[in-house]
Amino acid sequence: VQLQASGGGLVQAGGSLRVSCTASGLSFSDYGMAWFRQAPGKEREFVAAITWSGDSTYYADSVKGRFTISRDNAKNTVFLQMNSLKPEDTAVYYCAASLGWATKNVDTYEHWGQGTLVTVSS
């Protein structure tokens, strides 16, 4: 199983960025998907999750209204659209896959990508 994240980069505060994660080696439409992030010196934290069908999504309070998670099962890809970015959003963003579930709990997820760095300058 591989989860390949991409799309990170440097953006100014108030700007937008979309990160993507393409999965291989699994039946993507059977998996709940999520994004977590980890800032330097901090623990990994939940950002957003989406059910296998895409019918339900969940967000951390800190990103609600600014970030949108979506998926394209035909392309085995999950996206995170990030708008109105703040310097505190700076982190490595990781995608994760959970067979049958989409939760906020990091322990739910069996497979993880390598992460993509998002840096928001003030």
PDB file of C-alpha atoms in Angstrom:
ATOM      1  CA  VAL A   1       0.000   0.000   0.000  1.00  0.00           C
ATOM      2  CA  GLN A   2       1.248   3.453  -0.895  1.00  0.00           C
ATOM      3  CA  LEU A   3      -0.213   6.852  -0.168  1.00  0.00           C
ATOM      4  CA  GLN A   4       1.543   9.555  -2.147  1.00  0.00           C
ATOM      5  CA  ALA A   5       0.881  13.097  -0.958  1.00  0.00           C
ATOM      6  CA  SER A   6       1.664  16.113  -3.077  1.00  0.00           C
ATOM      7  CA  GLY A   7       0.846  19.786  -3.512  1.00  0.00           C
ATOM      8  CA  GLY A   8       2.489  21.310  -0.476  1.00  0.00           C
ATOM      9  CA  GLY A   9       4.480  24.502  -0.703  1.00  0.00           C
ATOM     10  CA  LEU A  10       4.949  28.049   0.495  1.00  0.00           C
ATOM     11  CA  VAL A  11       1.967  30.401   0.539  1.00  0.00           C
ATOM     12  CA  GLN A  12       1.246  33.770   2.098  1.00  0.00           C
ATOM     13  CA  ALA A  13      -1.264  34.159   4.888  1.00  0.00           C
ATOM     14  CA  GLY A  14      -4.760  34.471   3.475  1.00  0.00           C
ATOM     15  CA  GLY A  15      -3.856  32.407   0.435  1.00  0.00           C
ATOM     16  CA  SER A  16      -5.028  29.003  -0.741  1.00  0.00           C
ATOM     17  CA  LEU A  17      -3.446  25.664  -1.477  1.00  0.00           C
ATOM     18  CA  ARG A  18      -4.725  22.224  -2.440  1.00  0.00           C
ATOM     19  CA  VAL A  19      -2.928  19.082  -1.389  1.00  0.00           C
ATOM     20  CA  SER A  20      -3.641  15.680  -2.888  1.00  0.00           C
ATOM     21  CA  CYS A  21      -3.033  12.083  -1.893  1.00  0.00           C
ATOM     22  CA  THR A  22      -3.135   9.240  -4.390  1.00  0.00           C
ATOM     23  CA  ALA A  23      -3.446   5.686  -3.116  1.00  0.00           C
ATOM     24  CA  SER A  24      -2.283   2.444  -4.637  1.00  0.00           C
ATOM     25  CA  GLY A  25      -2.292  -1.156  -3.503  1.00  0.00           C
ATOM     26  CA  LEU A  26      -5.674  -1.008  -1.813  1.00  0.00           C
ATOM     27  CA  SER A  27      -9.350  -0.919  -2.710  1.00  0.00           C
ATOM     28  CA  PHE A  28      -9.628   2.814  -2.278  1.00  0.00           C
ATOM     29  CA  SER A  29     -13.428   3.012  -2.228  1.00  0.00           C
ATOM     30  CA  ASP A  30     -13.490   0.717   0.828  1.00  0.00           C
ATOM     31  CA  TYR A  31     -11.447   3.147   2.918  1.00  0.00           C
ATOM     32  CA  GLY A  32     -12.227   6.161   4.983  1.00  0.00           C
ATOM     33  CA  MET A  33      -9.578   8.809   4.376  1.00  0.00           C
ATOM     34  CA  ALA A  34      -8.217  11.588   6.513  1.00  0.00           C
ATOM     35  CA  TRP A  35      -5.673  14.351   6.714  1.00  0.00           C
ATOM     36  CA  PHE A  36      -3.578  14.929   9.805  1.00  0.00           C
ATOM     37  CA  ARG A  37      -0.834  17.468  10.338  1.00  0.00           C
ATOM     38  CA  GLN A  38       2.206  17.839  12.523  1.00  0.00           C
ATOM     39  CA  ALA A  39       3.947  21.099  13.271  1.00  0.00           C
ATOM     40  CA  PRO A  40       7.535  21.204  14.586  1.00  0.00           C
ATOM     41  CA  GLY A  41       7.640  20.226  18.241  1.00  0.00           C
ATOM     42  CA  LYS A  42       3.961  19.320  18.342  1.00  0.00           C
ATOM     43  CA  GLU A  43       1.952  16.127  18.223  1.00  0.00           C
ATOM     44  CA  ARG A  44       0.201  14.957  15.103  1.00  0.00           C
ATOM     45  CA  GLU A  45      -3.330  16.343  15.023  1.00  0.00           C
ATOM     46  CA  PHE A  46      -6.497  15.588  13.130  1.00  0.00           C
ATOM     47  CA  VAL A  47      -7.485  17.959  10.330  1.00  0.00           C
ATOM     48  CA  ALA A  48     -10.290  16.386   8.283  1.00  0.00           C
ATOM     49  CA  ALA A  49     -11.808  13.028   7.361  1.00  0.00           C
ATOM     50  CA  ILE A  50     -14.182  11.687   4.731  1.00  0.00           C
ATOM     51  CA  THR A  51     -16.134   8.454   4.562  1.00  0.00           C
ATOM     52  CA  TRP A  52     -15.571   5.884   1.831  1.00  0.00           C
ATOM     53  CA  SER A  53     -18.533   7.194  -0.153  1.00  0.00           C
ATOM     54  CA  GLY A  54     -17.746  10.849   0.377  1.00  0.00           C
ATOM     55  CA  ASP A  55     -21.188  11.381   1.908  1.00  0.00           C
ATOM     56  CA  SER A  56     -19.878  12.521   5.290  1.00  0.00           C
ATOM     57  CA  THR A  57     -16.988  14.743   6.252  1.00  0.00           C
ATOM     58  CA  TYR A  58     -15.499  15.770   9.585  1.00  0.00           C
ATOM     59  CA  TYR A  59     -13.270  18.692  10.487  1.00  0.00           C
ATOM     60  CA  ALA A  60     -11.176  19.962  13.339  1.00  0.00           C
ATOM     61  CA  ASP A  61     -12.621  23.138  14.818  1.00  0.00           C
ATOM     62  CA  SER A  62      -9.467  25.016  13.872  1.00  0.00           C
ATOM     63  CA  VAL A  63     -10.033  24.476  10.134  1.00  0.00           C
ATOM     64  CA  LYS A  64     -13.825  24.324   9.893  1.00  0.00           C
ATOM     65  CA  GLY A  65     -15.103  26.751   7.290  1.00  0.00           C
ATOM     66  CA  ARG A  66     -11.649  27.175   5.730  1.00  0.00           C
ATOM     67  CA  PHE A  67     -10.665  23.650   4.640  1.00  0.00           C
ATOM     68  CA  THR A  68     -12.604  21.189   2.489  1.00  0.00           C
ATOM     69  CA  ILE A  69     -11.863  17.489   2.124  1.00  0.00           C
ATOM     70  CA  SER A  70     -13.082  15.622  -0.947  1.00  0.00           C
ATOM     71  CA  ARG A  71     -12.304  12.459  -2.848  1.00  0.00           C
ATOM     72  CA  ASP A  72     -12.408  10.991  -6.329  1.00  0.00           C
ATOM     73  CA  ASN A  73     -12.764   7.233  -6.054  1.00  0.00           C
ATOM     74  CA  ALA A  74     -12.249   6.798  -9.792  1.00  0.00           C
ATOM     75  CA  LYS A  75      -8.772   8.324  -9.402  1.00  0.00           C
ATOM     76  CA  ASN A  76      -7.961   6.840  -5.969  1.00  0.00           C
ATOM     77  CA  THR A  77      -7.298  10.347  -4.734  1.00  0.00           C
ATOM     78  CA  VAL A  78      -8.294  12.436  -1.736  1.00  0.00           C
ATOM     79  CA  PHE A  79      -7.928  16.207  -1.695  1.00  0.00           C
ATOM     80  CA  LEU A  80      -7.662  18.909   0.923  1.00  0.00           C
ATOM     81  CA  GLN A  81      -8.538  22.388  -0.276  1.00  0.00           C
ATOM     82  CA  MET A  82      -7.143  24.941   2.164  1.00  0.00           C
ATOM     83  CA  ASN A  83      -8.367  28.533   2.017  1.00  0.00           C
ATOM     84  CA  SER A  84      -7.709  31.574   4.210  1.00  0.00           C
ATOM     85  CA  LEU A  85      -4.476  29.996   5.376  1.00  0.00           C
ATOM     86  CA  LYS A  86      -2.863  31.180   8.595  1.00  0.00           C
ATOM     87  CA  PRO A  87       0.740  30.891   9.807  1.00  0.00           C
ATOM     88  CA  GLU A  88      -0.464  28.415  12.435  1.00  0.00           C
ATOM     89  CA  ASP A  89      -1.496  26.062   9.611  1.00  0.00           C
ATOM     90  CA  THR A  90       2.203  25.515   8.873  1.00  0.00           C
ATOM     91  CA  ALA A  91       2.904  21.792   9.243  1.00  0.00           C
ATOM     92  CA  VAL A  92       3.635  18.574   7.446  1.00  0.00           C
ATOM     93  CA  TYR A  93       0.306  17.252   6.181  1.00  0.00           C
ATOM     94  CA  TYR A  94      -0.215  13.493   6.154  1.00  0.00           C
ATOM     95  CA  CYS A  95      -2.952  11.514   4.479  1.00  0.00           C
ATOM     96  CA  ALA A  96      -4.181   8.325   6.105  1.00  0.00           C
ATOM     97  CA  ALA A  97      -6.464   5.428   5.205  1.00  0.00           C
ATOM     98  CA  SER A  98      -8.747   3.360   7.424  1.00  0.00           C
ATOM     99  CA  LEU A  99     -10.624   0.288   6.217  1.00  0.00           C
ATOM    100  CA  GLY A 100     -14.304   1.075   6.604  1.00  0.00           C
ATOM    101  CA  TRP A 101     -13.969   4.009   9.022  1.00  0.00           C
ATOM    102  CA  ALA A 102     -13.482   7.760   8.999  1.00  0.00           C
ATOM    103  CA  THR A 103     -12.758   9.137  12.447  1.00  0.00           C
ATOM    104  CA  LYS A 104     -10.725  11.822  14.202  1.00  0.00           C
ATOM    105  CA  ASN A 105      -8.643   9.233  16.017  1.00  0.00           C
ATOM    106  CA  VAL A 106      -5.105   8.754  14.723  1.00  0.00           C
ATOM    107  CA  ASP A 107      -5.105   5.129  15.909  1.00  0.00           C
ATOM    108  CA  THR A 108      -7.971   4.268  13.524  1.00  0.00           C
ATOM    109  CA  TYR A 109      -5.766   4.566  10.449  1.00  0.00           C
ATOM    110  CA  GLU A 110      -3.709   1.639   9.186  1.00  0.00           C
ATOM    111  CA  HIS A 111      -1.900   3.303   6.293  1.00  0.00           C
ATOM    112  CA  TRP A 112      -0.061   6.616   6.137  1.00  0.00           C
ATOM    113  CA  GLY A 113       1.546   8.707   3.443  1.00  0.00           C
ATOM    114  CA  GLN A 114       4.946  10.324   3.700  1.00  0.00           C
ATOM    115  CA  GLY A 115       3.631  13.840   4.218  1.00  0.00           C
ATOM    116  CA  THR A 116       3.826  17.094   2.317  1.00  0.00           C
ATOM    117  CA  LEU A 117       5.068  20.333   3.856  1.00  0.00           C
ATOM    118  CA  VAL A 118       2.808  23.382   3.901  1.00  0.00           C
ATOM    119  CA  THR A 119       4.407  26.648   4.992  1.00  0.00           C
ATOM    120  CA  VAL A 120       2.300  29.763   5.517  1.00  0.00           C
ATOM    121  CA  SER A 121       4.212  33.019   5.784  1.00  0.00           C
ATOM    122  CA  SER A 122       2.873  36.023   7.653  1.00  0.00           C
TER     123      SER A 122
END
